[in-house]
């Protein structure tokens, strides 16, 4: 379908953008990569009155690395992370393992990591990684700048703690130290489908023992999930020994999969268990021995 | 809204509603119907064009977002004398098209990645949908053209 009519604003600075977003009473939407928003508008599931295109806002395309973190600005496109060198250390490797799973190159050339966090699709790869790594989202609204830890961010499918009028400025992710091995695997029905299950793992290993496991799950519930129970199974155990059990715990305790047309709940739990164990193995292989 | 699209090095001063996507404006306002529309949902890739050198889905980008940007469509591939682009020659040589509906999209996604390595080419071919060829001839054509064989 063709898009319904809307007003269009293209601010050049963050304060200007925040000012136009504060248009109370109307349905106002930020346009970042547009790879979800314009699709929703085509389907007439969203028909905003005002679209605020932030693509011309200076400074939002920055990717800053300092103090052990990477700060990804709101206009950093998915395809930046196709290269493991975009971000140093294991974090760069993890992002590059996940990126090719997101849609296709022309969509990755437009869509943004921060836009994915704003959109909060339960199957989003970036959302699962953000959960695993305790990312922090930085926003600016009429009341100023605030930061939200990602564990308080996702409130349900496509629902976040963003307040009306707020602009997401960036997301901060830890670089992960050299003792960390990372893994990302996904199961999907066809190349064009979203993940049926996606698993992100960061495994800090010392002397053959799991010091700290971090597991994020995509499309394993109505929102991105952190597999805390599975992590507890792993921490302090010898590498490899509890991977299968951790997979089962993730599937039974952490995940709350919904039935889908081609996958009932039982099948999905089976896939989660297998994929978590496999991703743990992938991460362990990449960890320093 | 008044914008100027630069398509295949030619300036098109236009007055377009913000709600119109790039693909529709290329076809209806610029008369460049080489860019095809299949799904209009970002999935099939028939509408792929280059914006500032990068392949994008023109069904998921507003025309007003391309004001003052350089757009390249399939009509801009051939040389000034009508000489086919190496990609077009390779598609012809490898029988990489049958009905031809998907061809502009595949040509443009490949044109955006002529320096791609062979691993990337597989990813590019997976990006678009072809209901005729079975993809293998398309992969061969893009591989040959990016290697510079003729
Ligand atoms: C064919 C296809 C396949 C896809 N496959 C996948 C996939 O496998 N995995 C996946 O994760 N995604 C997939 N996507 C979605 C894609 O990754 C989007 O790019 C992403 O979901 C949203 O990012 P965006 O920058 O395009 O945001 P937009 O579409 O511009 O915005 C999405 C929403 O977030 C809001 N928003 C965006 N940025 C901000 C901001 N800075 N501040 C406040 N609000 C903001 C918008 O207002 C809107 O409501 C697919 C899309 C298509 C078309
Ligand atoms: S028409 Fe744009 S991707 Fe199908
Ligand atoms: S040649 Fe017919 S769809 Fe590709």
CSV table of C-alpha atoms and ligand atoms in Angstrom, one decimal:
chain,number,residue,atom,x,y,z
A,1,UNK,CA,0.0,0.0,0.0
A,2,UNK,CA,1.0,3.6,-0.5
A,3,UNK,CA,1.8,5.6,2.7
A,4,UNK,CA,-0.8,7.9,4.2
A,5,UNK,CA,0.0,11.6,4.1
A,6,UNK,CA,2.1,13.1,6.9
A,7,UNK,CA,4.1,16.2,7.7
A,8,UNK,CA,7.8,15.9,7.4
A,9,UNK,CA,10.6,17.6,9.4
A,10,UNK,CA,14.3,17.3,8.8
A,11,UNK,CA,16.1,18.9,11.7
A,12,UNK,CA,19.9,19.5,11.6
A,13,UNK,CA,20.8,19.4,15.3
A,14,UNK,CA,19.8,17.3,18.3
A,15,UNK,CA,18.1,20.3,20.1
A,16,UNK,CA,16.1,21.1,17.0
A,17,UNK,CA,15.1,17.4,16.7
A,18,UNK,CA,14.0,17.3,20.4
A,19,UNK,CA,12.0,20.5,19.9
A,20,UNK,CA,10.0,19.2,16.9
A,21,UNK,CA,9.5,15.8,18.7
A,22,UNK,CA,7.8,17.6,21.5
A,23,UNK,CA,4.7,18.1,19.4
A,24,UNK,CA,2.2,16.9,22.0
A,25,UNK,CA,-1.2,15.6,20.9
A,26,UNK,CA,0.0,14.3,17.5
A,27,UNK,CA,1.4,11.0,16.6
A,28,UNK,CA,5.1,11.9,16.0
A,29,UNK,CA,7.7,9.3,14.9
A,30,UNK,CA,11.4,9.5,14.4
A,31,UNK,CA,12.7,8.3,11.1
A,32,UNK,CA,16.1,6.7,11.4
A,33,UNK,CA,16.9,3.9,8.9
A,34,UNK,CA,13.2,3.7,8.0
A,35,UNK,CA,13.6,-0.1,7.4
A,36,UNK,CA,10.9,-0.8,10.0
A,37,UNK,CA,9.0,2.5,10.2
A,38,UNK,CA,8.4,2.8,6.4
A,39,UNK,CA,7.3,-0.8,6.2
A,40,UNK,CA,4.8,-0.3,9.1
A,41,UNK,CA,3.5,2.8,7.3
A,42,UNK,CA,3.1,0.9,4.1
A,43,UNK,CA,1.1,-1.7,5.9
A,44,UNK,CA,-0.9,1.1,7.5
A,45,UNK,CA,-0.1,-0.3,11.0
A,46,UNK,CA,1.4,3.1,11.7
A,47,UNK,CA,0.3,6.3,10.2
A,48,UNK,CA,2.1,9.1,12.0
A,49,UNK,CA,1.0,12.8,11.7
A,50,UNK,CA,4.5,14.0,11.7
A,51,UNK,CA,7.7,12.2,10.7
A,52,UNK,CA,10.9,13.6,12.1
A,53,UNK,CA,13.8,12.5,9.8
A,54,UNK,CA,17.0,12.5,11.9
A,55,UNK,CA,19.3,11.5,9.0
A,56,UNK,CA,20.6,15.0,8.6
A,57,UNK,CA,21.3,15.5,12.3
A,58,UNK,CA,25.0,16.1,12.8
A,59,UNK,CA,27.0,13.9,15.2
A,60,UNK,CA,24.5,11.0,15.5
A,61,UNK,CA,26.6,8.9,13.1
A,62,UNK,CA,29.5,8.6,15.6
A,63,UNK,CA,30.9,5.4,16.8
A,64,UNK,CA,33.2,6.2,19.8
A,65,UNK,CA,35.4,3.7,21.5
A,66,UNK,CA,36.8,4.7,24.9
A,67,UNK,CA,36.9,3.6,28.6
A,68,UNK,CA,36.3,0.0,27.7
A,69,UNK,CA,33.0,0.8,25.9
A,70,UNK,CA,31.7,1.4,22.4
A,71,UNK,CA,29.1,4.1,22.1
A,72,UNK,CA,27.1,3.7,19.0
A,73,UNK,CA,25.2,6.8,17.8
A,74,UNK,CA,21.7,6.7,16.5
A,75,UNK,CA,22.7,6.9,12.8
A,76,UNK,CA,25.3,4.1,12.9
A,77,UNK,CA,24.0,1.7,10.2
A,78,UNK,CA,23.9,-2.1,10.7
A,79,UNK,CA,26.4,-2.7,8.0
A,80,UNK,CA,29.2,-0.9,9.9
A,81,UNK,CA,29.4,-4.0,12.0
A,82,UNK,CA,29.8,-6.4,9.1
A,83,UNK,CA,33.5,-5.9,9.8
A,84,UNK,CA,34.9,-7.3,13.0
A,85,UNK,CA,37.3,-4.4,13.1
A,86,UNK,CA,34.6,-1.7,13.4
A,87,UNK,CA,34.9,-2.2,17.2
A,88,UNK,CA,38.0,-3.6,18.9
A,89,UNK,CA,38.2,-6.8,20.9
A,90,UNK,CA,35.6,-9.6,21.3
A,91,UNK,CA,32.7,-7.1,21.1
A,92,UNK,CA,33.7,-6.4,17.4
A,93,UNK,CA,33.8,-10.1,16.8
A,94,UNK,CA,30.4,-10.7,18.3
A,95,UNK,CA,28.7,-7.8,16.4
A,96,UNK,CA,30.2,-9.1,13.2
A,97,UNK,CA,28.9,-12.6,13.8
A,98,UNK,CA,25.4,-11.2,14.3
A,99,UNK,CA,25.2,-8.5,11.6
A,100,UNK,CA,24.9,-10.8,8.6
A,101,UNK,CA,21.8,-12.3,10.1
A,102,UNK,CA,20.0,-9.0,10.0
A,103,UNK,CA,18.0,-8.7,6.7
A,104,UNK,CA,20.1,-8.1,3.6
A,105,UNK,CA,22.9,-5.7,2.6
A,106,UNK,CA,20.7,-3.0,1.2
A,107,UNK,CA,18.6,-3.0,4.4
A,108,UNK,CA,21.7,-3.1,6.5
A,109,UNK,CA,23.0,0.0,4.6
A,110,UNK,CA,20.0,2.0,6.0
A,111,UNK,CA,18.8,0.4,9.2
A,112,UNK,CA,20.5,1.4,12.5
A,113,UNK,CA,21.4,-0.5,15.7
A,114,UNK,CA,19.8,2.2,17.8
A,115,UNK,CA,16.7,2.1,15.6
A,116,UNK,CA,16.4,-1.7,16.4
A,117,UNK,CA,16.6,-1.0,20.1
A,118,UNK,CA,13.9,1.7,19.7
A,119,UNK,CA,11.7,-0.6,17.6
A,120,UNK,CA,12.2,-3.5,20.1
A,121,UNK,CA,11.2,-6.4,17.8
A,122,UNK,CA,11.4,-9.6,20.0
A,123,UNK,CA,13.5,-11.3,17.3
A,124,UNK,CA,16.1,-8.5,16.9
A,125,UNK,CA,19.7,-9.6,17.0
A,126,UNK,CA,20.9,-6.3,18.4
A,127,UNK,CA,18.3,-6.4,21.2
A,128,UNK,CA,19.5,-9.9,22.3
A,129,UNK,CA,23.1,-8.7,22.3
A,130,UNK,CA,22.2,-5.6,24.2
A,131,UNK,CA,20.5,-7.7,26.8
A,132,UNK,CA,23.5,-10.1,27.1
A,133,UNK,CA,25.9,-7.2,27.6
A,134,UNK,CA,23.9,-4.9,29.9
A,135,UNK,CA,23.9,-2.1,27.3
A,136,UNK,CA,22.9,1.4,28.3
A,137,UNK,CA,20.6,3.6,26.2
A,138,UNK,CA,21.1,7.3,26.2
A,139,UNK,CA,18.1,9.5,25.4
A,140,UNK,CA,17.3,13.2,25.2
A,141,UNK,CA,13.8,14.6,25.8
A,142,UNK,CA,12.2,17.8,26.8
A,143,UNK,CA,13.5,17.3,30.4
A,144,UNK,CA,17.1,16.7,29.3
A,145,UNK,CA,19.3,13.7,28.9
A,146,UNK,CA,18.8,10.4,30.8
A,147,UNK,CA,20.2,6.9,30.6
A,148,UNK,CA,18.3,3.6,30.8
A,149,UNK,CA,20.0,0.2,31.4
A,150,UNK,CA,18.7,-2.1,28.8
A,151,UNK,CA,17.3,-4.5,31.5
A,152,UNK,CA,14.7,-1.8,32.2
A,153,UNK,CA,14.1,-1.0,28.5
A,154,UNK,CA,12.0,-3.7,26.9
A,155,UNK,CA,8.5,-3.8,28.4
A,156,UNK,CA,6.9,-6.1,25.8
A,157,UNK,CA,6.7,-6.6,22.1
A,158,UNK,CA,7.6,-3.3,20.3
A,159,UNK,CA,7.2,-1.6,23.7
A,160,UNK,CA,10.0,0.3,25.5
A,161,UNK,CA,10.6,2.6,28.4
A,162,UNK,CA,11.0,5.5,25.9
A,163,UNK,CA,8.9,8.5,26.9
A,164,UNK,CA,6.9,10.5,24.4
A,165,UNK,CA,9.1,13.1,22.8
A,166,UNK,CA,12.4,11.4,23.6
A,167,UNK,CA,15.1,10.9,21.0
A,168,UNK,CA,17.5,8.0,21.4
A,169,UNK,CA,21.0,9.4,21.1
A,170,UNK,CA,23.2,6.3,21.4
A,171,UNK,CA,23.7,2.9,23.0
A,172,UNK,CA,26.8,1.9,25.0
A,173,UNK,CA,28.2,-1.6,25.0
A,174,UNK,CA,31.2,-3.0,26.9
A,175,UNK,CA,34.2,-4.0,24.7
A,176,UNK,CA,34.7,-7.3,26.6
A,177,UNK,CA,38.1,-8.3,27.8
A,178,UNK,CA,40.6,-10.6,26.1
A,179,UNK,CA,39.5,-13.6,28.2
A,180,UNK,CA,36.1,-13.5,26.6
A,181,UNK,CA,35.0,-15.8,23.8
A,182,UNK,CA,31.9,-14.9,21.9
A,183,UNK,CA,29.3,-16.7,19.8
A,184,UNK,CA,26.2,-15.9,17.8
A,185,UNK,CA,23.9,-18.4,16.1
A,186,UNK,CA,20.5,-18.2,14.7
A,187,UNK,CA,17.8,-20.6,13.4
A,188,UNK,CA,15.4,-19.3,10.8
A,189,UNK,CA,12.9,-20.9,8.4
A,190,UNK,CA,14.1,-19.2,5.2
A,191,UNK,CA,16.8,-16.8,4.4
A,192,UNK,CA,14.2,-14.0,4.3
A,193,UNK,CA,12.6,-14.8,7.7
A,194,UNK,CA,13.3,-13.2,11.0
A,195,UNK,CA,15.1,-15.4,13.6
A,196,UNK,CA,13.0,-18.3,14.9
A,197,UNK,CA,15.6,-18.4,17.7
A,198,UNK,CA,18.8,-16.3,18.0
A,199,UNK,CA,21.4,-16.8,20.7
A,200,UNK,CA,24.2,-14.4,21.7
A,201,UNK,CA,26.9,-15.5,24.1
A,202,UNK,CA,29.9,-13.9,25.8
A,203,UNK,CA,31.9,-16.3,27.8
A,204,UNK,CA,34.7,-15.0,30.1
A,205,UNK,CA,37.1,-18.0,30.7
A,206,UNK,CA,40.1,-18.3,33.0
A,207,UNK,CA,42.1,-21.4,33.5
A,208,UNK,CA,39.5,-23.5,31.8
A,209,UNK,CA,36.7,-22.3,34.1
A,210,UNK,CA,33.8,-20.2,33.1
A,211,UNK,CA,34.2,-17.0,35.1
A,212,UNK,CA,31.2,-15.2,33.7
A,213,UNK,CA,28.6,-16.3,31.1
A,214,UNK,CA,26.3,-13.9,29.4
A,215,UNK,CA,23.5,-15.1,27.2
A,216,UNK,CA,20.9,-13.1,25.3
A,217,UNK,CA,18.0,-14.7,23.4
A,218,UNK,CA,16.2,-13.4,20.4
A,219,UNK,CA,12.6,-14.4,19.7
A,220,UNK,CA,12.4,-16.7,22.7
A,221,UNK,CA,9.6,-14.7,24.4
A,222,UNK,CA,7.5,-11.6,23.8
A,223,UNK,CA,10.6,-9.5,24.2
A,224,UNK,CA,14.4,-9.9,24.2
A,225,UNK,CA,15.5,-12.2,27.0
A,226,UNK,CA,18.6,-12.5,29.2
A,227,UNK,CA,19.1,-16.1,30.2
A,228,UNK,CA,20.1,-15.6,33.8
A,229,UNK,CA,19.2,-19.1,35.0
A,230,UNK,CA,21.4,-20.7,32.3
A,231,UNK,CA,24.2,-18.3,33.2
A,232,UNK,CA,24.0,-19.5,36.8
A,233,UNK,CA,24.4,-23.1,35.7
A,234,UNK,CA,27.6,-22.1,33.9
A,235,UNK,CA,29.4,-19.7,36.2
A,236,UNK,CA,32.3,-21.5,38.0
A,237,UNK,CA,32.0,-24.7,36.0
A,238,UNK,CA,34.7,-26.2,33.8
A,239,UNK,CA,34.4,-25.1,30.2
A,240,UNK,CA,32.2,-27.5,28.2
A,241,UNK,CA,30.8,-29.5,31.1
A,242,UNK,CA,27.5,-27.8,31.6
A,243,UNK,CA,26.7,-26.5,28.1
A,244,UNK,CA,24.0,-29.0,27.3
A,245,UNK,CA,22.4,-28.6,30.8
A,246,UNK,CA,22.6,-24.8,30.4
A,247,UNK,CA,20.8,-25.1,27.0
A,248,UNK,CA,18.0,-27.0,28.7
A,249,UNK,CA,17.7,-24.5,31.5
A,250,UNK,CA,17.6,-21.6,29.1
A,251,UNK,CA,14.8,-23.3,27.1
A,252,UNK,CA,12.8,-24.3,30.2
A,253,UNK,CA,13.3,-21.5,32.6
A,254,UNK,CA,14.6,-18.4,30.8
A,255,UNK,CA,12.6,-18.6,27.6
A,256,UNK,CA,8.9,-18.2,27.2
A,257,UNK,CA,8.5,-19.0,23.6
A,258,UNK,CA,5.2,-18.3,21.8
A,259,UNK,CA,3.7,-20.7,19.3
A,260,UNK,CA,4.2,-19.6,15.7
A,261,UNK,CA,2.6,-20.9,12.5
A,262,UNK,CA,5.5,-23.2,11.7
A,263,UNK,CA,6.7,-23.9,15.2
A,264,UNK,CA,4.8,-24.9,18.3
A,265,UNK,CA,6.2,-24.2,21.8
A,266,UNK,CA,7.6,-27.6,22.3
A,267,UNK,CA,9.6,-27.5,19.1
A,268,UNK,CA,10.8,-24.0,19.9
A,269,UNK,CA,12.1,-25.1,23.3
A,270,UNK,CA,13.9,-27.9,21.6
A,271,UNK,CA,15.6,-25.5,19.2
A,272,UNK,CA,16.5,-23.1,22.0
A,273,UNK,CA,18.2,-25.8,24.1
A,274,UNK,CA,20.2,-27.1,21.1
A,275,UNK,CA,21.2,-23.6,19.9
A,276,UNK,CA,22.2,-22.3,23.3
A,277,UNK,CA,24.5,-25.3,23.8
A,278,UNK,CA,25.9,-24.9,20.3
A,279,UNK,CA,26.5,-21.1,20.7
A,280,UNK,CA,28.3,-21.8,24.0
A,281,UNK,CA,30.6,-24.2,22.2
A,282,UNK,CA,31.3,-21.6,19.5
A,283,UNK,CA,32.1,-19.0,22.2
A,284,UNK,CA,34.3,-21.5,24.1
A,285,UNK,CA,36.3,-22.3,20.9
A,286,UNK,CA,37.0,-18.5,20.6
A,287,UNK,CA,38.0,-18.0,24.2
A,288,UNK,CA,41.7,-18.1,25.1
A,289,UNK,CA,42.6,-21.6,26.4
B,1,UNK,CA,8.0,19.7,-1.1
B,2,UNK,CA,10.6,21.0,-3.6
B,3,UNK,CA,13.6,18.7,-4.1
B,4,UNK,CA,16.3,18.1,-6.6
B,5,UNK,CA,17.0,14.4,-7.4
B,6,UNK,CA,20.2,13.8,-9.3
B,7,UNK,CA,19.6,10.6,-11.2
B,8,UNK,CA,22.3,9.1,-13.4
B,9,UNK,CA,24.0,12.5,-13.4
B,10,UNK,CA,21.0,14.4,-14.5
B,11,UNK,CA,19.2,16.9,-12.2
B,12,UNK,CA,15.4,16.5,-11.8
B,13,UNK,CA,13.9,19.4,-9.9
B,14,UNK,CA,10.6,18.0,-8.5
B,15,UNK,CA,7.7,18.9,-6.3
B,16,UNK,CA,6.8,15.7,-4.3
B,17,UNK,CA,4.7,14.8,-1.3
B,18,UNK,CA,6.8,13.5,1.6
B,19,UNK,CA,4.8,10.3,1.6
B,20,UNK,CA,6.0,9.2,-1.8
B,21,UNK,CA,8.8,6.7,-1.9
B,22,UNK,CA,11.9,7.0,-4.1
B,23,UNK,CA,10.8,4.1,-6.4
B,24,UNK,CA,7.5,5.7,-7.3
B,25,UNK,CA,9.1,9.1,-7.9
B,26,UNK,CA,11.7,7.5,-10.1
B,27,UNK,CA,9.1,5.7,-12.2
B,28,UNK,CA,6.3,8.3,-12.3
B,29,UNK,CA,8.0,11.7,-12.0
B,30,UNK,CA,11.3,10.9,-13.7
B,31,UNK,CA,9.9,8.4,-16.2
B,32,UNK,CA,12.6,5.9,-15.3
B,33,UNK,CA,10.6,2.7,-15.3
B,34,UNK,CA,13.6,0.4,-15.3
B,35,UNK,CA,13.4,0.3,-11.5
B,36,UNK,CA,10.8,-2.3,-10.7
B,37,UNK,CA,8.5,-2.8,-7.7
B,38,UNK,CA,7.6,-6.3,-6.6
B,39,UNK,CA,6.8,-6.7,-2.9
B,40,UNK,CA,7.1,-3.0,-1.8
B,41,UNK,CA,8.1,-4.4,1.6
B,42,UNK,CA,11.9,-4.5,1.3
B,43,UNK,CA,12.0,-8.2,0.7
B,44,UNK,CA,12.3,-8.9,-3.1
B,45,UNK,CA,15.0,-6.4,-4.1
B,46,UNK,CA,13.5,-5.6,-7.5
B,47,UNK,CA,13.6,-1.9,-6.5
B,48,UNK,CA,17.3,-1.8,-5.6
B,49,UNK,CA,19.1,1.4,-6.7
B,50,UNK,CA,22.3,3.1,-5.6
B,51,UNK,CA,22.0,6.2,-3.4
B,52,UNK,CA,25.3,8.0,-3.0
B,53,UNK,CA,27.0,4.7,-4.2
B,54,UNK,CA,25.2,2.4,-1.8
B,55,UNK,CA,22.6,-0.2,-2.8
B,56,UNK,CA,19.3,0.5,-1.0
B,57,UNK,CA,15.7,-0.6,-1.3
B,58,UNK,CA,14.0,2.3,-3.1
B,59,UNK,CA,10.6,1.1,-1.8
B,60,UNK,CA,11.7,1.8,1.8
B,61,UNK,CA,13.2,5.3,1.3
B,62,UNK,CA,11.3,8.5,0.9
B,63,UNK,CA,12.1,10.6,-2.2
B,64,UNK,CA,12.4,13.7,0.0
B,65,UNK,CA,15.3,11.8,1.8
B,66,UNK,CA,17.2,11.8,-1.5
B,67,UNK,CA,17.2,15.6,-2.0
B,68,UNK,CA,20.6,16.6,-3.2
B,69,UNK,CA,21.8,13.0,-3.3
B,70,UNK,CA,23.1,11.0,-6.3
B,71,UNK,CA,20.8,8.2,-7.4
B,72,UNK,CA,21.9,5.6,-9.9
B,73,UNK,CA,19.3,3.4,-11.6
B,74,UNK,CA,19.6,0.6,-14.1
B,75,UNK,CA,19.2,3.2,-16.9
B,76,UNK,CA,22.5,4.7,-15.8
B,77,UNK,CA,24.5,1.5,-16.2
B,78,UNK,CA,25.2,1.5,-19.9
B,79,UNK,CA,27.8,3.8,-21.3
B,80,UNK,CA,26.9,7.1,-23.1
B,81,UNK,CA,27.1,5.4,-26.5
B,82,UNK,CA,24.7,2.7,-25.3
B,83,UNK,CA,27.6,0.2,-24.7
B,84,UNK,CA,26.3,-2.3,-22.1
B,85,UNK,CA,27.9,-2.3,-18.7
B,86,UNK,CA,30.2,-5.3,-18.0
B,87,UNK,CA,27.5,-6.6,-15.6
B,88,UNK,CA,24.9,-6.4,-18.3
B,89,UNK,CA,27.2,-8.2,-20.7
B,90,UNK,CA,27.9,-10.9,-18.1
B,91,UNK,CA,24.2,-11.3,-17.4
B,92,UNK,CA,23.6,-11.8,-21.0
B,93,UNK,CA,26.5,-14.2,-21.5
B,94,UNK,CA,25.5,-16.4,-18.5
B,95,UNK,CA,21.7,-16.4,-19.2
B,96,UNK,CA,21.2,-14.7,-15.8
B,97,UNK,CA,17.7,-13.6,-16.8
B,98,UNK,CA,14.6,-15.1,-18.1
B,99,UNK,CA,11.5,-12.9,-17.6
B,100,UNK,CA,13.8,-10.0,-16.5
B,101,UNK,CA,11.6,-8.7,-13.8
B,102,UNK,CA,14.2,-9.1,-11.1
B,103,UNK,CA,17.2,-8.1,-13.3
B,104,UNK,CA,17.4,-4.3,-12.6
B,105,UNK,CA,17.5,-5.1,-8.9
B,106,UNK,CA,20.2,-7.7,-9.2
B,107,UNK,CA,22.3,-5.5,-11.6
B,108,UNK,CA,22.1,-2.6,-9.1
B,109,UNK,CA,23.0,-4.6,-6.0
B,110,UNK,CA,25.9,-6.0,-7.9
B,111,UNK,CA,26.9,-2.5,-9.3
B,112,UNK,CA,27.1,-1.3,-5.7
B,113,UNK,CA,29.7,-4.1,-4.9
B,114,UNK,CA,31.9,-4.4,-7.9
B,115,UNK,CA,34.9,-4.8,-5.6
B,116,UNK,CA,33.2,-7.4,-3.5
B,117,UNK,CA,35.0,-10.7,-2.7
B,118,UNK,CA,33.4,-14.0,-3.7
B,119,UNK,CA,32.0,-14.6,-0.2
B,120,UNK,CA,30.1,-11.4,-0.3
B,121,UNK,CA,28.6,-12.3,-3.7
B,122,UNK,CA,26.8,-15.2,-2.2
B,123,UNK,CA,25.2,-12.8,0.3
B,124,UNK,CA,24.3,-10.4,-2.5
B,125,UNK,CA,22.6,-13.0,-4.5
B,126,UNK,CA,20.6,-14.1,-1.4
B,127,UNK,CA,19.4,-10.5,-1.0
B,128,UNK,CA,17.0,-10.4,-3.9
B,129,UNK,CA,14.4,-12.8,-5.2
B,130,UNK,CA,14.3,-14.3,-8.7
B,131,UNK,CA,11.5,-16.7,-9.6
B,132,UNK,CA,13.0,-17.9,-12.9
B,133,UNK,CA,16.7,-18.6,-13.0
B,134,UNK,CA,17.5,-20.5,-9.9
B,135,UNK,CA,20.1,-17.9,-9.0
B,136,UNK,CA,23.2,-19.9,-10.1
B,137,UNK,CA,23.5,-18.1,-13.4
B,138,UNK,CA,23.2,-14.8,-11.6
B,139,UNK,CA,25.9,-15.7,-9.2
B,140,UNK,CA,28.1,-16.7,-12.1
B,141,UNK,CA,27.5,-13.5,-14.0
B,142,UNK,CA,28.2,-11.3,-11.0
B,143,UNK,CA,31.3,-13.3,-10.2
B,144,UNK,CA,32.7,-12.9,-13.7
B,145,UNK,CA,31.9,-9.2,-13.9
B,146,UNK,CA,33.5,-8.5,-10.5
B,147,UNK,CA,36.6,-10.4,-11.6
B,148,UNK,CA,36.7,-8.4,-14.7
B,149,UNK,CA,36.5,-11.4,-17.1
B,150,UNK,CA,34.5,-10.7,-20.2
C,1,LIG,C1,13.0,-7.3,4.6
C,1,LIG,C2,13.4,-6.9,6.0
C,1,LIG,C3,14.0,-7.8,6.8
C,1,LIG,C4,14.5,-7.5,8.1
C,1,LIG,N1,15.1,-8.5,8.9
C,1,LIG,C5,15.5,-8.1,10.1
C,1,LIG,C6,16.1,-9.1,10.9
C,1,LIG,O1,16.4,-10.2,10.5
C,1,LIG,N2,16.5,-8.7,12.2
C,1,LIG,C7,16.3,-7.4,12.7
C,1,LIG,O2,16.7,-7.1,13.8
C,1,LIG,N3,15.7,-6.5,11.9
C,1,LIG,C8,15.3,-6.8,10.6
C,1,LIG,N4,14.7,-5.9,9.9
C,1,LIG,C9,14.4,-4.5,10.5
C,1,LIG,C10,15.6,-3.6,10.4
C,1,LIG,O3,16.7,-4.2,11.1
C,1,LIG,C11,15.4,-2.2,10.9
C,1,LIG,O4,16.4,-1.5,10.4
C,1,LIG,C12,15.3,-2.0,12.4
C,1,LIG,O5,14.3,-2.8,13.0
C,1,LIG,C13,15.0,-0.6,12.8
C,1,LIG,O6,16.0,0.3,12.5
C,1,LIG,P1,15.8,1.6,11.6
C,1,LIG,O7,17.0,2.5,11.9
C,1,LIG,O8,15.5,1.2,10.3
C,1,LIG,O9,14.5,2.3,12.3
C,1,LIG,P2,13.2,3.0,11.8
C,1,LIG,O10,12.5,2.1,10.9
C,1,LIG,O11,13.6,4.4,11.2
C,1,LIG,O12,12.4,3.2,13.1
C,1,LIG,C14,11.8,2.1,13.8
C,1,LIG,C15,11.1,2.6,15.0
C,1,LIG,O13,12.0,3.1,16.0
C,1,LIG,C16,11.8,4.5,16.2
C,1,LIG,N5,13.2,5.1,16.3
C,1,LIG,C17,14.2,4.8,15.5
C,1,LIG,N6,15.3,5.5,15.8
C,1,LIG,C18,15.0,6.2,16.9
C,1,LIG,C19,15.7,7.2,17.7
C,1,LIG,N7,16.9,7.5,17.5
C,1,LIG,N8,15.0,7.8,18.7
C,1,LIG,C20,13.6,7.5,18.9
C,1,LIG,N9,13.0,6.6,18.2
C,1,LIG,C21,13.6,6.0,17.2
C,1,LIG,C22,11.0,5.0,15.1
C,1,LIG,O14,10.3,6.1,15.4
C,1,LIG,C23,10.2,3.8,14.7
C,1,LIG,O15,9.0,3.8,15.6
C,1,LIG,C24,14.2,-6.2,8.6
C,1,LIG,C25,13.6,-5.2,7.8
C,1,LIG,C26,13.2,-5.6,6.5
C,1,LIG,C27,12.6,-4.5,5.6
C,2,LIG,S1,9.8,-3.7,-4.2
C,2,LIG,FE1,11.4,-3.0,-2.8
C,2,LIG,S2,12.2,-4.8,-2.1
C,2,LIG,FE2,10.5,-5.6,-3.2
C,3,LIG,S1,14.4,-13.6,-14.4
C,3,LIG,FE1,12.3,-13.7,-13.9
C,3,LIG,S2,12.3,-13.2,-11.8
C,3,LIG,FE2,14.4,-13.3,-12.2
